[in-house]
Amino acid sequence: MSSRRNKILGSIAGSGAVAVRGAAEALFSAAGKGLLDEGAREGLRRAMVENTTAVVDTFAPGLALGPQATAAAKIIADQGGKQAGALVAREAARQAGQAALADGASAAAARALAREAMKTAGREVLKGAGKAAGIGFVIDGAFGAYEGVTAYRRGEMTRKGALTHAAQEASTGAVATGAGVLLAAGLVAVTGGAAAPVVFAVGAGGAIGAKQILRRLVSRASSKIPVRTAPDGVPDGGQAG
């Protein structure tokens, strides 16, 4: 994959990760803060940031949430994060008001409030990952279609092979971008709040790294599939050119 294509993929996932940062922080406040002690959280955060940043530097050098990122990505990330955080806050306030009016122990009300906050935040994280995956599907599908058509015209792929390539690129692009968002959200949910550039880097690096792994797995699986040859010498499934 080209550096430009990696930057697009990383920008989608990184922006999506920043967009759900508020929801991920709500998950940390509701449950994540009790999973690890401060030392373990810091160690996990440092290791994750170092590894994902190394992936970005290798496959998409120069990608960052700042002047290098597109204006659209920054706007989506900023507005999405505010909307997610506001939604979680509104739901928490609604549940708190209901608990205050109801009879019962305050501990039970607090637990109910925490559960509702977690459900709302979790839905926002999954929604953000789904949106990023959808965009990744379209973008990588377009790249894959262009590559497939070009290879077909050169006689390097059959028609069926070109269509399969486009489908593989689209599906792996969707999985990779969604995974990048979930990785960054999961890190925040377990270790606590992080600055937007850090969350962006983890989401972008996670998506780019996942895409590299998925492409290798798909390529390895494809190489093991036997190719039938038609009587005229053309591989079964399409035409040579």
mmCIF file of C-alpha atoms in Angstrom:
data_model
loop_
_atom_site.group_PDB
_atom_site.id
_atom_site.type_symbol
_atom_site.label_atom_id
_atom_site.label_comp_id
_atom_site.label_asym_id
_atom_site.label_seq_id
_atom_site.Cartn_x
_atom_site.Cartn_y
_atom_site.Cartn_z
ATOM 1 C CA MET A 1 0.000 0.000 0.000
ATOM 2 C CA SER A 2 1.195 3.487 -0.778
ATOM 3 C CA SER A 3 1.972 6.004 1.932
ATOM 4 C CA ARG A 4 -0.878 8.187 0.673
ATOM 5 C CA ARG A 5 -3.383 5.359 0.919
ATOM 6 C CA ASN A 6 -2.165 4.514 4.420
ATOM 7 C CA LYS A 7 -2.600 8.141 5.434
ATOM 8 C CA ILE A 8 -6.203 8.142 4.236
ATOM 9 C CA LEU A 9 -6.951 4.916 6.089
ATOM 10 C CA GLY A 10 -5.187 6.181 9.200
ATOM 11 C CA SER A 11 -6.994 9.516 9.090
ATOM 12 C CA ILE A 12 -10.370 7.786 8.976
ATOM 13 C CA ALA A 13 -9.602 5.556 11.949
ATOM 14 C CA GLY A 14 -7.778 8.258 13.910
ATOM 15 C CA SER A 15 -10.586 10.750 13.462
ATOM 16 C CA GLY A 16 -13.139 8.119 14.403
ATOM 17 C CA ALA A 17 -11.161 7.312 17.544
ATOM 18 C CA VAL A 18 -11.071 10.955 18.627
ATOM 19 C CA ALA A 19 -14.790 11.191 17.887
ATOM 20 C CA VAL A 20 -15.606 8.505 20.481
ATOM 21 C CA ARG A 21 -13.029 9.643 23.032
ATOM 22 C CA GLY A 22 -15.722 11.168 25.277
ATOM 23 C CA ALA A 23 -17.685 7.921 25.312
ATOM 24 C CA ALA A 24 -14.540 5.908 26.063
ATOM 25 C CA GLU A 25 -13.724 8.209 28.985
ATOM 26 C CA ALA A 26 -17.232 7.571 30.326
ATOM 27 C CA LEU A 27 -16.523 3.834 30.191
ATOM 28 C CA PHE A 28 -13.331 4.389 32.155
ATOM 29 C CA SER A 29 -15.163 6.379 34.822
ATOM 30 C CA ALA A 30 -17.928 3.782 35.083
ATOM 31 C CA ALA A 31 -15.803 0.634 35.252
ATOM 32 C CA GLY A 32 -12.388 0.836 33.606
ATOM 33 C CA LYS A 33 -10.632 2.689 36.411
ATOM 34 C CA GLY A 34 -10.959 -0.333 38.679
ATOM 35 C CA LEU A 35 -9.271 -2.784 36.306
ATOM 36 C CA LEU A 36 -5.628 -1.685 36.615
ATOM 37 C CA ASP A 37 -3.536 0.300 39.042
ATOM 38 C CA GLU A 38 -1.950 3.578 37.965
ATOM 39 C CA GLY A 39 1.419 2.024 37.173
ATOM 40 C CA ALA A 40 -0.076 -0.661 34.958
ATOM 41 C CA ARG A 41 -2.264 1.885 33.175
ATOM 42 C CA GLU A 42 0.707 4.096 32.430
ATOM 43 C CA GLY A 43 2.784 1.175 31.192
ATOM 44 C CA LEU A 44 0.025 -0.082 28.913
ATOM 45 C CA ARG A 45 -0.606 3.399 27.534
ATOM 46 C CA ARG A 46 3.088 3.989 26.853
ATOM 47 C CA ALA A 47 3.562 0.629 25.116
ATOM 48 C CA MET A 48 0.462 1.077 22.967
ATOM 49 C CA VAL A 49 1.368 4.606 21.921
ATOM 50 C CA GLU A 50 4.970 3.664 21.095
ATOM 51 C CA ASN A 51 3.952 0.669 18.988
ATOM 52 C CA THR A 52 1.179 2.400 17.052
ATOM 53 C CA THR A 53 3.303 5.502 16.490
ATOM 54 C CA ALA A 54 6.057 3.284 15.073
ATOM 55 C CA VAL A 55 3.549 1.773 12.636
ATOM 56 C CA VAL A 56 2.432 5.240 11.522
ATOM 57 C CA ASP A 57 6.017 6.447 11.117
ATOM 58 C CA THR A 58 6.848 3.380 8.996
ATOM 59 C CA PHE A 59 3.808 3.154 6.734
ATOM 60 C CA ALA A 60 2.358 6.686 6.814
ATOM 61 C CA PRO A 61 5.153 9.110 7.731
ATOM 62 C CA GLY A 62 3.951 12.613 8.515
ATOM 63 C CA LEU A 63 0.427 11.599 9.497
ATOM 64 C CA ALA A 64 -0.735 13.408 12.639
ATOM 65 C CA LEU A 65 -3.753 15.183 14.092
ATOM 66 C CA GLY A 66 -2.705 18.728 13.334
ATOM 67 C CA PRO A 67 -1.626 20.735 10.295
ATOM 68 C CA GLN A 68 -0.841 17.525 8.378
ATOM 69 C CA ALA A 69 -4.355 16.129 8.793
ATOM 70 C CA THR A 70 -7.150 17.161 6.482
ATOM 71 C CA ALA A 71 -9.532 19.877 7.630
ATOM 72 C CA ALA A 72 -12.467 17.493 7.230
ATOM 73 C CA ALA A 73 -10.888 14.891 9.503
ATOM 74 C CA LYS A 74 -10.257 17.445 12.238
ATOM 75 C CA ILE A 75 -13.807 18.802 12.043
ATOM 76 C CA ILE A 76 -15.329 15.323 12.198
ATOM 77 C CA ALA A 77 -13.136 14.365 15.139
ATOM 78 C CA ASP A 78 -13.889 17.526 17.113
ATOM 79 C CA GLN A 79 -17.638 17.526 16.556
ATOM 80 C CA GLY A 80 -17.965 13.770 17.001
ATOM 81 C CA GLY A 81 -16.155 13.823 20.331
ATOM 82 C CA LYS A 82 -18.331 16.640 21.650
ATOM 83 C CA GLN A 83 -21.513 14.934 20.509
ATOM 84 C CA ALA A 84 -20.565 11.603 22.064
ATOM 85 C CA GLY A 85 -19.586 13.200 25.351
ATOM 86 C CA ALA A 86 -22.771 15.289 25.445
ATOM 87 C CA LEU A 87 -24.944 12.256 24.766
ATOM 88 C CA VAL A 88 -23.369 10.278 27.592
ATOM 89 C CA ALA A 89 -23.707 13.250 29.939
ATOM 90 C CA ARG A 90 -27.388 13.735 29.058
ATOM 91 C CA GLU A 91 -28.168 10.070 29.630
ATOM 92 C CA ALA A 92 -26.330 10.071 32.942
ATOM 93 C CA ALA A 93 -28.197 13.185 34.072
ATOM 94 C CA ARG A 94 -31.527 11.640 33.107
ATOM 95 C CA GLN A 95 -30.789 8.476 35.056
ATOM 96 C CA ALA A 96 -29.577 10.481 38.035
ATOM 97 C CA GLY A 97 -32.832 12.435 38.081
ATOM 98 C CA GLN A 98 -34.894 9.271 37.993
ATOM 99 C CA ALA A 99 -32.835 7.716 40.777
ATOM 100 C CA ALA A 100 -33.274 10.798 42.936
ATOM 101 C CA LEU A 101 -37.065 10.559 42.639
ATOM 102 C CA ALA A 102 -37.208 6.835 43.340
ATOM 103 C CA ASP A 103 -37.127 5.201 46.751
ATOM 104 C CA GLY A 104 -34.309 2.829 47.605
ATOM 105 C CA ALA A 105 -30.716 2.705 48.643
ATOM 106 C CA SER A 106 -28.351 5.252 47.123
ATOM 107 C CA ALA A 107 -25.858 2.477 46.351
ATOM 108 C CA ALA A 108 -28.390 0.694 44.162
ATOM 109 C CA ALA A 109 -29.180 3.936 42.370
ATOM 110 C CA ALA A 110 -25.490 4.545 41.781
ATOM 111 C CA ARG A 111 -25.050 1.074 40.320
ATOM 112 C CA ALA A 112 -28.021 1.556 38.033
ATOM 113 C CA LEU A 113 -26.644 4.893 36.911
ATOM 114 C CA ALA A 114 -23.248 3.358 36.174
ATOM 115 C CA ARG A 115 -24.827 0.559 34.131
ATOM 116 C CA GLU A 116 -26.862 2.975 32.033
ATOM 117 C CA ALA A 117 -23.849 5.210 31.459
ATOM 118 C CA MET A 118 -21.819 2.200 30.325
ATOM 119 C CA LYS A 119 -24.559 1.071 27.935
ATOM 120 C CA THR A 120 -24.859 4.523 26.393
ATOM 121 C CA ALA A 121 -21.108 4.970 26.096
ATOM 122 C CA GLY A 122 -20.676 1.489 24.661
ATOM 123 C CA ARG A 123 -23.288 2.159 22.000
ATOM 124 C CA GLU A 124 -21.509 5.369 21.026
ATOM 125 C CA VAL A 125 -18.171 3.590 20.690
ATOM 126 C CA LEU A 126 -19.674 0.847 18.532
ATOM 127 C CA LYS A 127 -21.534 3.410 16.439
ATOM 128 C CA GLY A 128 -18.318 5.357 15.845
ATOM 129 C CA ALA A 129 -16.422 2.191 14.913
ATOM 130 C CA GLY A 130 -19.214 1.231 12.524
ATOM 131 C CA LYS A 131 -19.138 4.609 10.796
ATOM 132 C CA ALA A 132 -15.364 4.424 10.374
ATOM 133 C CA ALA A 133 -15.651 0.868 9.038
ATOM 134 C CA GLY A 134 -18.231 1.995 6.490
ATOM 135 C CA ILE A 135 -15.975 4.758 5.208
ATOM 136 C CA GLY A 136 -13.007 2.392 5.153
ATOM 137 C CA PHE A 137 -15.062 -0.076 3.105
ATOM 138 C CA VAL A 138 -15.826 2.549 0.464
ATOM 139 C CA ILE A 139 -12.334 4.050 0.300
ATOM 140 C CA ASP A 140 -10.378 0.800 0.197
ATOM 141 C CA GLY A 141 -12.976 -0.694 -2.132
ATOM 142 C CA ALA A 142 -12.375 2.157 -4.574
ATOM 143 C CA PHE A 143 -8.620 1.656 -4.421
ATOM 144 C CA GLY A 144 -9.060 -2.088 -4.849
ATOM 145 C CA ALA A 145 -11.379 -1.639 -7.824
ATOM 146 C CA TYR A 146 -8.883 0.658 -9.542
ATOM 147 C CA GLU A 147 -6.063 -1.813 -8.944
ATOM 148 C CA GLY A 148 -8.184 -4.702 -10.178
ATOM 149 C CA VAL A 149 -9.280 -2.951 -13.368
ATOM 150 C CA THR A 150 -5.715 -1.855 -14.117
ATOM 151 C CA ALA A 151 -4.368 -5.378 -13.589
ATOM 152 C CA TYR A 152 -7.144 -6.873 -15.730
ATOM 153 C CA ARG A 153 -6.397 -4.543 -18.629
ATOM 154 C CA ARG A 154 -2.731 -5.500 -18.424
ATOM 155 C CA GLY A 155 -3.623 -9.177 -18.481
ATOM 156 C CA GLU A 156 -2.305 -9.698 -14.969
ATOM 157 C CA MET A 157 -5.702 -10.653 -13.513
ATOM 158 C CA THR A 158 -8.825 -12.381 -14.722
ATOM 159 C CA ARG A 159 -12.160 -10.583 -14.500
ATOM 160 C CA LYS A 160 -13.116 -12.718 -11.518
ATOM 161 C CA GLY A 161 -9.753 -12.066 -9.912
ATOM 162 C CA ALA A 162 -10.181 -8.300 -10.280
ATOM 163 C CA LEU A 163 -13.622 -8.416 -8.654
ATOM 164 C CA THR A 164 -12.294 -10.604 -5.851
ATOM 165 C CA HIS A 165 -9.411 -8.211 -5.259
ATOM 166 C CA ALA A 166 -11.761 -5.230 -4.968
ATOM 167 C CA ALA A 167 -13.991 -7.122 -2.532
ATOM 168 C CA GLN A 168 -11.017 -8.185 -0.409
ATOM 169 C CA GLU A 169 -9.652 -4.662 -0.211
ATOM 170 C CA ALA A 170 -13.050 -3.260 0.726
ATOM 171 C CA SER A 171 -13.684 -5.831 3.445
ATOM 172 C CA THR A 172 -10.212 -5.634 4.970
ATOM 173 C CA GLY A 173 -10.385 -1.834 4.858
ATOM 174 C CA ALA A 174 -13.652 -1.917 6.795
ATOM 175 C CA VAL A 175 -12.323 -4.340 9.403
ATOM 176 C CA ALA A 176 -9.054 -2.414 9.805
ATOM 177 C CA THR A 177 -10.620 1.018 10.306
ATOM 178 C CA GLY A 178 -13.208 -0.323 12.720
ATOM 179 C CA ALA A 179 -10.480 -2.160 14.632
ATOM 180 C CA GLY A 180 -8.388 1.002 14.871
ATOM 181 C CA VAL A 181 -11.259 2.922 16.458
ATOM 182 C CA LEU A 182 -12.009 0.103 18.897
ATOM 183 C CA LEU A 183 -8.328 -0.227 19.841
ATOM 184 C CA ALA A 184 -8.020 3.454 20.712
ATOM 185 C CA ALA A 185 -11.376 3.503 22.519
ATOM 186 C CA GLY A 186 -10.410 0.407 24.457
ATOM 187 C CA LEU A 187 -7.139 1.986 25.529
ATOM 188 C CA VAL A 188 -8.936 5.078 26.850
ATOM 189 C CA ALA A 189 -11.598 2.942 28.533
ATOM 190 C CA VAL A 190 -8.926 0.996 30.433
ATOM 191 C CA THR A 191 -6.247 3.623 31.071
ATOM 192 C CA GLY A 192 -8.224 6.868 31.265
ATOM 193 C CA GLY A 193 -8.307 10.126 29.344
ATOM 194 C CA ALA A 194 -5.656 10.875 26.739
ATOM 195 C CA ALA A 195 -4.918 13.881 24.541
ATOM 196 C CA ALA A 196 -6.502 13.929 21.089
ATOM 197 C CA PRO A 197 -3.178 13.470 19.208
ATOM 198 C CA VAL A 198 -2.451 10.361 21.290
ATOM 199 C CA VAL A 199 -5.878 8.857 20.643
ATOM 200 C CA PHE A 200 -5.561 9.743 16.954
ATOM 201 C CA ALA A 201 -2.158 8.037 16.719
ATOM 202 C CA VAL A 202 -3.392 4.856 18.382
ATOM 203 C CA GLY A 203 -6.452 4.674 16.133
ATOM 204 C CA ALA A 204 -4.458 5.400 12.982
ATOM 205 C CA GLY A 205 -1.609 3.036 13.844
ATOM 206 C CA GLY A 206 -4.019 0.295 14.845
ATOM 207 C CA ALA A 207 -5.892 0.545 11.552
ATOM 208 C CA ILE A 208 -2.769 0.632 9.389
ATOM 209 C CA GLY A 209 -1.220 -2.272 11.277
ATOM 210 C CA ALA A 210 -4.426 -4.300 11.054
ATOM 211 C CA LYS A 211 -4.642 -3.656 7.316
ATOM 212 C CA GLN A 212 -1.089 -4.896 6.783
ATOM 213 C CA ILE A 213 -1.803 -8.094 8.730
ATOM 214 C CA LEU A 214 -5.106 -8.720 6.969
ATOM 215 C CA ARG A 215 -3.563 -8.272 3.524
ATOM 216 C CA ARG A 216 -0.855 -10.809 4.358
ATOM 217 C CA LEU A 217 -3.423 -13.299 5.634
ATOM 218 C CA VAL A 218 -5.640 -12.862 2.574
ATOM 219 C CA SER A 219 -2.662 -13.139 0.221
ATOM 220 C CA ARG A 220 -1.460 -16.275 1.985
ATOM 221 C CA ALA A 221 -4.910 -17.849 1.823
ATOM 222 C CA SER A 222 -5.327 -16.942 -1.853
ATOM 223 C CA SER A 223 -1.999 -18.504 -2.768
ATOM 224 C CA LYS A 224 -3.204 -21.866 -1.412
ATOM 225 C CA ILE A 225 -6.318 -21.926 -3.614
ATOM 226 C CA PRO A 226 -5.721 -24.068 -6.733
ATOM 227 C CA VAL A 227 -6.390 -22.331 -10.057
ATOM 228 C CA ARG A 228 -8.127 -24.355 -12.748
ATOM 229 C CA THR A 229 -6.973 -23.835 -16.319
ATOM 230 C CA ALA A 230 -9.413 -23.820 -19.214
ATOM 231 C CA PRO A 231 -8.594 -25.661 -22.483
ATOM 232 C CA ASP A 232 -7.381 -22.458 -24.134
ATOM 233 C CA GLY A 233 -4.819 -21.913 -21.393
ATOM 234 C CA VAL A 234 -6.680 -19.042 -19.723
ATOM 235 C CA PRO A 235 -7.191 -19.411 -15.950
ATOM 236 C CA ASP A 236 -10.795 -20.302 -15.171
ATOM 237 C CA GLY A 237 -12.879 -17.357 -13.981
ATOM 238 C CA GLY A 238 -12.260 -14.737 -16.630
ATOM 239 C CA GLN A 239 -10.291 -13.589 -19.636
ATOM 240 C CA ALA A 240 -6.633 -12.745 -19.899
ATOM 241 C CA GLY A 241 -7.189 -9.446 -21.657
#
